[in-house]
Amino acid sequence: MSLNRISVAIYLTGKHIDGGPRNMTDSAQNPSAFEPVDVVIASDPALAREVQDRIEELLSKTDASERDIFCIKLALEEGLVNAIKHGNQMDPEKSVTIRYHVQKLSFEIRITDQGPGFDPDDLPDPTAIENLERPCGRGVMLMRHYMSDIEYYPPGNSMRMRRDFKPKQA
Amino acid sequence: MSGAPKKRLEVEELGDIAVVSFIDKKILDEQNIQLIGEQLFSLVDNDKKKKIVLDFSNVDYLSSAALGKIIALNNKVKKEGGKLVLCKIKDDIKEVFTITRLDKLIKIVDDQQTALQAAS
């Protein structure tokens, strides 16, 4: 899809701004403009929450339906918690680099942590009978279900996910 | 954080069944989920409840970490020979249980009355 390629290219040219641990920096000067945003946060779920709130605010200005917003919120939670908790092991010295792009008809995010990564294809199937009682291991599955597209980059400490919206009827 | 942990659950006792409602609309926040887990487990460990009905009518969002606590609670209740029943789950949330196939592991019903019957 050529359109996807264009948006990914713009997305990758986003300026990377590095904030130290415990700080959050954000290149969104104007939240109403659908520009790619770069954020670096320390491994703190409260900072991830701030990013999620900002994204939700931006989504409310797009064609995203309630269902789209539900799916994105759920996937975002899983992606950020995975990066902070499983990737960075909550280490306050490690950060999570986030690039997101909210557009009228799509949402895309790349989340990169400083952990060793993992093989997303090597996870035990959480829906297998023998794994149903295991309390962990459903995050990746939920993200795959709720987003249109999800991709991991080796060594598995970086992932990108996307959801497209249907245009709202005028 | 200081002081007593905030109450995250509303518990009503109907005979030997504990009917538990979530106070939060979003069961997402890591710290909240931790507290919810502790309060749920305490029903079995400290209050010796074996029959638990979880009422989801307030819940709009929940994450896989929250699912983990519910699974752990189910394991705990089962170990004690009890029953855990979930009810009044909104469609979006029910889908989370369906795609993870947890609806095969945990009893899920529509209304509280049916849940009480299933738990007793």
CSV table of C-alpha atoms in Angstrom, one decimal:
chain,number,residue,atom,x,y,z
A,1,MET,CA,0.0,0.0,0.0
A,2,SER,CA,1.6,3.2,-1.1
A,3,LEU,CA,-0.3,5.3,1.4
A,4,ASN,CA,1.0,3.3,4.2
A,5,ARG,CA,4.6,3.7,2.9
A,6,ILE,CA,4.2,7.5,2.9
A,7,SER,CA,2.9,7.7,6.4
A,8,VAL,CA,5.6,5.4,7.7
A,9,ALA,CA,8.2,7.5,6.0
A,10,ILE,CA,6.9,10.7,7.6
A,11,TYR,CA,6.7,8.8,10.9
A,12,LEU,CA,10.3,7.8,10.7
A,13,THR,CA,11.5,11.3,10.1
A,14,GLY,CA,10.1,12.4,13.4
A,15,LYS,CA,12.8,14.2,15.5
A,16,HIS,CA,14.0,12.2,18.4
A,17,ILE,CA,14.1,14.1,21.6
A,18,ASP,CA,15.8,12.5,24.5
A,19,GLY,CA,14.6,13.2,28.0
A,20,GLY,CA,16.6,11.9,31.0
A,21,PRO,CA,15.2,9.4,33.4
A,22,ARG,CA,12.2,10.7,35.4
A,23,ASN,CA,11.5,13.3,32.8
A,24,MET,CA,9.1,13.1,29.9
A,25,THR,CA,9.7,15.2,26.8
A,26,ASP,CA,7.3,15.6,24.1
A,27,SER,CA,7.6,17.1,20.6
A,28,ALA,CA,3.8,17.8,20.3
A,29,GLN,CA,3.7,21.6,20.4
A,30,ASN,CA,0.1,21.6,19.1
A,31,PRO,CA,-1.9,18.5,20.0
A,32,SER,CA,-4.5,19.4,17.3
A,33,ALA,CA,-2.0,18.9,14.5
A,34,PHE,CA,-1.7,15.3,13.4
A,35,GLU,CA,2.1,15.3,13.4
A,36,PRO,CA,4.3,12.4,14.5
A,37,VAL,CA,5.3,12.7,18.1
A,38,ASP,CA,8.4,11.5,19.8
A,39,VAL,CA,8.5,10.8,23.5
A,40,VAL,CA,11.1,9.3,25.8
A,41,ILE,CA,9.9,8.3,29.2
A,42,ALA,CA,11.5,6.6,32.2
A,43,SER,CA,10.3,3.2,33.2
A,44,ASP,CA,7.4,4.5,35.2
A,45,PRO,CA,3.8,3.5,34.5
A,46,ALA,CA,2.6,7.0,35.6
A,47,LEU,CA,4.5,8.5,32.7
A,48,ALA,CA,3.1,6.0,30.3
A,49,ARG,CA,-0.3,7.0,31.6
A,50,GLU,CA,0.4,10.6,30.6
A,51,VAL,CA,1.3,9.5,27.1
A,52,GLN,CA,-1.9,7.4,26.9
A,53,ASP,CA,-4.0,10.4,28.0
A,54,ARG,CA,-2.4,12.6,25.3
A,55,ILE,CA,-3.0,10.0,22.6
A,56,GLU,CA,-6.6,9.6,23.8
A,57,GLU,CA,-7.1,13.3,23.5
A,58,LEU,CA,-5.8,13.3,20.0
A,59,LEU,CA,-7.9,10.3,19.0
A,60,SER,CA,-11.0,12.2,20.0
A,61,LYS,CA,-10.2,14.6,17.1
A,62,THR,CA,-10.0,11.9,14.5
A,63,ASP,CA,-12.6,9.6,12.8
A,64,ALA,CA,-11.8,6.9,15.3
A,65,SER,CA,-15.0,5.2,16.5
A,66,GLU,CA,-15.7,4.3,20.2
A,67,ARG,CA,-14.7,0.8,19.2
A,68,ASP,CA,-11.4,2.0,17.6
A,69,ILE,CA,-10.6,3.9,20.8
A,70,PHE,CA,-11.4,0.9,23.0
A,71,CYS,CA,-9.1,-1.3,20.9
A,72,ILE,CA,-6.2,1.3,20.9
A,73,LYS,CA,-6.4,1.9,24.6
A,74,LEU,CA,-6.2,-1.7,25.3
A,75,ALA,CA,-3.3,-2.4,22.9
A,76,LEU,CA,-1.5,0.7,24.2
A,77,GLU,CA,-1.7,-0.4,27.7
A,78,GLU,CA,-0.4,-3.8,26.8
A,79,GLY,CA,2.5,-2.4,24.7
A,80,LEU,CA,3.6,0.1,27.2
A,81,VAL,CA,3.3,-2.2,30.2
A,82,ASN,CA,5.3,-4.9,28.3
A,83,ALA,CA,8.1,-2.3,27.6
A,84,ILE,CA,8.3,-1.0,31.1
A,85,LYS,CA,7.7,-4.1,33.1
A,86,HIS,CA,8.9,-7.0,31.0
A,87,GLY,CA,11.4,-5.1,28.8
A,88,ASN,CA,13.0,-2.7,31.2
A,89,GLN,CA,12.1,-4.7,34.3
A,90,MET,CA,10.9,-1.4,35.9
A,91,ASP,CA,14.5,-0.2,36.0
A,92,PRO,CA,14.3,3.6,36.5
A,93,GLU,CA,17.6,4.1,34.7
A,94,LYS,CA,16.1,2.6,31.6
A,95,SER,CA,13.8,4.5,29.3
A,96,VAL,CA,11.1,3.7,26.7
A,97,THR,CA,11.2,5.5,23.4
A,98,ILE,CA,7.8,6.1,21.9
A,99,ARG,CA,6.9,7.4,18.5
A,100,TYR,CA,3.3,7.8,17.7
A,101,HIS,CA,1.3,9.3,14.9
A,102,VAL,CA,-2.4,10.0,15.2
A,103,GLN,CA,-4.0,10.8,11.9
A,104,LYS,CA,-7.6,11.3,10.9
A,105,LEU,CA,-7.9,7.8,9.7
A,106,SER,CA,-5.2,5.9,11.5
A,107,PHE,CA,-3.1,5.5,14.6
A,108,GLU,CA,0.4,4.1,14.6
A,109,ILE,CA,2.9,3.7,17.4
A,110,ARG,CA,6.4,2.4,17.8
A,111,ILE,CA,7.5,1.4,21.3
A,112,THR,CA,11.2,0.6,22.0
A,113,ASP,CA,12.5,-0.5,25.4
A,114,GLN,CA,16.1,-1.1,26.6
A,115,GLY,CA,15.6,-4.8,27.5
A,116,PRO,CA,17.1,-7.8,25.8
A,117,GLY,CA,14.0,-8.4,23.6
A,118,PHE,CA,12.1,-11.6,23.0
A,119,ASP,CA,10.8,-13.7,20.2
A,120,PRO,CA,7.1,-13.0,19.9
A,121,ASP,CA,6.6,-16.1,17.8
A,122,ASP,CA,8.0,-18.3,20.6
A,123,LEU,CA,5.4,-17.4,23.2
A,124,PRO,CA,3.3,-20.2,24.5
A,125,ASP,CA,-0.2,-20.1,23.1
A,126,PRO,CA,-2.2,-18.7,26.0
A,127,THR,CA,-5.4,-20.2,24.6
A,128,ALA,CA,-4.1,-23.8,24.7
A,129,ILE,CA,-5.9,-25.8,27.3
A,130,GLU,CA,-2.7,-26.5,29.3
A,131,ASN,CA,-1.9,-22.7,29.4
A,132,LEU,CA,-5.4,-21.4,30.3
A,133,GLU,CA,-4.7,-21.3,34.0
A,134,ARG,CA,-1.4,-19.4,33.5
A,135,PRO,CA,-1.9,-15.8,34.7
A,136,CYS,CA,0.5,-14.3,32.2
A,137,GLY,CA,1.2,-14.1,28.5
A,138,ARG,CA,-1.9,-12.6,27.0
A,139,GLY,CA,-0.7,-9.1,26.2
A,140,VAL,CA,0.8,-9.8,22.8
A,141,MET,CA,-2.2,-11.8,21.8
A,142,LEU,CA,-4.6,-9.0,22.7
A,143,MET,CA,-2.5,-6.4,20.8
A,144,ARG,CA,-2.6,-8.7,17.7
A,145,HIS,CA,-6.3,-9.0,18.0
A,146,TYR,CA,-7.1,-5.3,18.6
A,147,MET,CA,-4.7,-3.7,16.1
A,148,SER,CA,-4.9,-3.9,12.3
A,149,ASP,CA,-1.2,-4.5,12.0
A,150,ILE,CA,1.6,-5.3,14.5
A,151,GLU,CA,5.3,-6.0,13.9
A,152,TYR,CA,8.3,-6.8,16.1
A,153,TYR,CA,11.8,-5.8,15.3
A,154,PRO,CA,14.8,-8.0,16.3
A,155,PRO,CA,15.9,-8.6,19.0
A,156,GLY,CA,12.2,-8.0,20.0
A,157,ASN,CA,12.6,-4.9,22.2
A,158,SER,CA,10.9,-2.8,19.6
A,159,MET,CA,7.5,-3.1,18.1
A,160,ARG,CA,5.2,-1.1,15.9
A,161,MET,CA,1.4,-1.3,15.7
A,162,ARG,CA,-1.3,0.4,13.8
A,163,ARG,CA,-5.0,0.6,13.5
A,164,ASP,CA,-6.9,2.1,10.6
A,165,PHE,CA,-10.3,3.8,11.0
A,166,LYS,CA,-13.3,4.0,8.7
A,167,PRO,CA,-14.1,7.6,7.6
A,168,LYS,CA,-17.0,9.0,9.6
A,169,GLN,CA,-20.2,9.7,7.6
A,170,ALA,CA,-20.6,13.4,6.9
B,1,MET,CA,2.1,6.3,48.8
B,2,SER,CA,1.0,6.5,52.4
B,3,GLY,CA,-2.0,5.5,54.5
B,4,ALA,CA,-4.3,2.5,54.2
B,5,PRO,CA,-4.7,1.1,50.6
B,6,LYS,CA,-7.7,2.5,48.8
B,7,LYS,CA,-10.6,0.2,48.6
B,8,ARG,CA,-11.0,-1.1,45.1
B,9,LEU,CA,-13.9,-3.5,45.6
B,10,GLU,CA,-17.4,-3.4,47.0
B,11,VAL,CA,-18.2,-6.7,48.8
B,12,GLU,CA,-21.7,-7.8,49.7
B,13,GLU,CA,-22.3,-11.1,51.5
B,14,LEU,CA,-25.3,-13.0,50.4
B,15,GLY,CA,-25.3,-16.1,52.5
B,16,ASP,CA,-22.0,-17.9,51.9
B,17,ILE,CA,-21.5,-16.1,48.6
B,18,ALA,CA,-19.4,-13.0,48.3
B,19,VAL,CA,-20.7,-10.7,45.6
B,20,VAL,CA,-17.9,-8.4,44.6
B,21,SER,CA,-18.2,-5.3,42.4
B,22,PHE,CA,-15.3,-3.4,41.0
B,23,ILE,CA,-15.2,0.3,41.9
B,24,ASP,CA,-13.0,1.2,39.0
B,25,LYS,CA,-14.2,1.7,35.4
B,26,LYS,CA,-10.7,1.0,34.1
B,27,ILE,CA,-8.8,-1.9,35.5
B,28,LEU,CA,-5.6,-1.0,33.8
B,29,ASP,CA,-3.3,0.8,36.2
B,30,GLU,CA,-0.6,-1.5,37.5
B,31,GLN,CA,-0.8,-0.3,41.1
B,32,ASN,CA,-4.6,-0.6,41.0
B,33,ILE,CA,-4.4,-4.1,39.6
B,34,GLN,CA,-2.0,-5.1,42.4
B,35,LEU,CA,-4.4,-3.7,45.0
B,36,ILE,CA,-7.4,-5.4,43.4
B,37,GLY,CA,-5.5,-8.7,43.3
B,38,GLU,CA,-4.6,-8.4,47.0
B,39,GLN,CA,-8.2,-7.6,48.0
B,40,LEU,CA,-9.6,-10.4,45.9
B,41,PHE,CA,-7.1,-12.9,47.2
B,42,SER,CA,-7.8,-11.8,50.8
B,43,LEU,CA,-11.4,-12.8,50.3
B,44,VAL,CA,-10.2,-16.4,50.0
B,45,ASP,CA,-7.2,-16.3,52.2
B,46,ASN,CA,-8.5,-14.2,55.1
B,47,ASP,CA,-12.2,-14.2,54.9
B,48,LYS,CA,-12.4,-17.8,53.9
B,49,LYS,CA,-14.8,-17.2,51.1
B,50,LYS,CA,-15.1,-20.1,48.6
B,51,LYS,CA,-18.0,-18.9,46.5
B,52,ILE,CA,-17.4,-15.6,44.8
B,53,VAL,CA,-19.4,-13.7,42.2
B,54,LEU,CA,-17.6,-10.9,40.4
B,55,ASP,CA,-19.9,-8.2,39.1
B,56,PHE,CA,-18.3,-6.3,36.1
B,57,SER,CA,-21.1,-3.8,35.5
B,58,ASN,CA,-18.8,-0.8,36.2
B,59,VAL,CA,-15.9,-2.0,34.2
B,60,ASP,CA,-15.2,-0.4,30.8
B,61,TYR,CA,-11.6,-1.4,30.3
B,62,LEU,CA,-9.3,-4.1,31.6
B,63,SER,CA,-5.8,-5.3,30.7
B,64,SER,CA,-4.1,-8.7,30.5
B,65,ALA,CA,-2.6,-8.0,33.9
B,66,ALA,CA,-6.2,-7.8,35.3
B,67,LEU,CA,-7.0,-11.0,33.6
B,68,GLY,CA,-4.0,-12.5,35.3
B,69,LYS,CA,-5.4,-11.6,38.7
B,70,ILE,CA,-8.8,-13.1,37.8
B,71,ILE,CA,-7.2,-16.3,36.7
B,72,ALA,CA,-5.1,-16.5,39.9
B,73,LEU,CA,-8.3,-15.9,41.9
B,74,ASN,CA,-10.0,-18.7,40.0
B,75,ASN,CA,-7.1,-21.1,40.7
B,76,LYS,CA,-7.2,-20.2,44.3
B,77,VAL,CA,-11.0,-20.7,44.6
B,78,LYS,CA,-10.8,-24.0,42.8
B,79,LYS,CA,-8.1,-25.2,45.1
B,80,GLU,CA,-10.4,-24.5,48.0
B,81,GLY,CA,-13.2,-26.4,46.3
B,82,GLY,CA,-15.2,-23.3,45.7
B,83,LYS,CA,-16.7,-21.5,42.7
B,84,LEU,CA,-15.9,-18.2,40.9
B,85,VAL,CA,-18.6,-16.8,38.6
B,86,LEU,CA,-18.4,-13.6,36.6
B,87,CYS,CA,-21.5,-11.6,35.6
B,88,LYS,CA,-22.7,-8.4,34.0
B,89,ILE,CA,-19.8,-8.0,31.7
B,90,LYS,CA,-20.1,-5.4,28.9
B,91,ASP,CA,-19.8,-6.8,25.4
B,92,ASP,CA,-16.4,-5.3,24.6
B,93,ILE,CA,-15.0,-6.8,27.8
B,94,LYS,CA,-16.7,-10.1,27.2
B,95,GLU,CA,-14.8,-10.2,23.9
B,96,VAL,CA,-11.5,-10.1,25.8
B,97,PHE,CA,-12.6,-13.2,27.7
B,98,THR,CA,-13.7,-14.9,24.5
B,99,ILE,CA,-10.6,-14.3,22.4
B,100,THR,CA,-8.3,-15.4,25.3
B,101,ARG,CA,-10.7,-18.4,25.7
B,102,LEU,CA,-11.0,-17.6,29.4
B,103,ASP,CA,-14.7,-18.1,29.0
B,104,LYS,CA,-13.8,-21.8,28.8
B,105,LEU,CA,-12.0,-21.7,32.1
B,106,ILE,CA,-14.2,-19.4,34.1
B,107,LYS,CA,-18.0,-19.4,34.4
B,108,ILE,CA,-19.5,-16.3,32.8
B,109,VAL,CA,-23.2,-15.5,33.0
B,110,ASP,CA,-25.3,-12.4,32.1
B,111,ASP,CA,-27.0,-11.4,35.3
B,112,GLN,CA,-26.3,-11.5,39.0
B,113,GLN,CA,-29.3,-13.8,39.8
B,114,THR,CA,-27.9,-16.5,37.5
B,115,ALA,CA,-24.5,-16.0,38.9
B,116,LEU,CA,-25.7,-16.5,42.4
B,117,GLN,CA,-27.4,-19.8,41.3
B,118,ALA,CA,-24.3,-20.9,39.5
B,119,ALA,CA,-22.1,-20.1,42.5
B,120,SER,CA,-24.2,-21.8,45.1
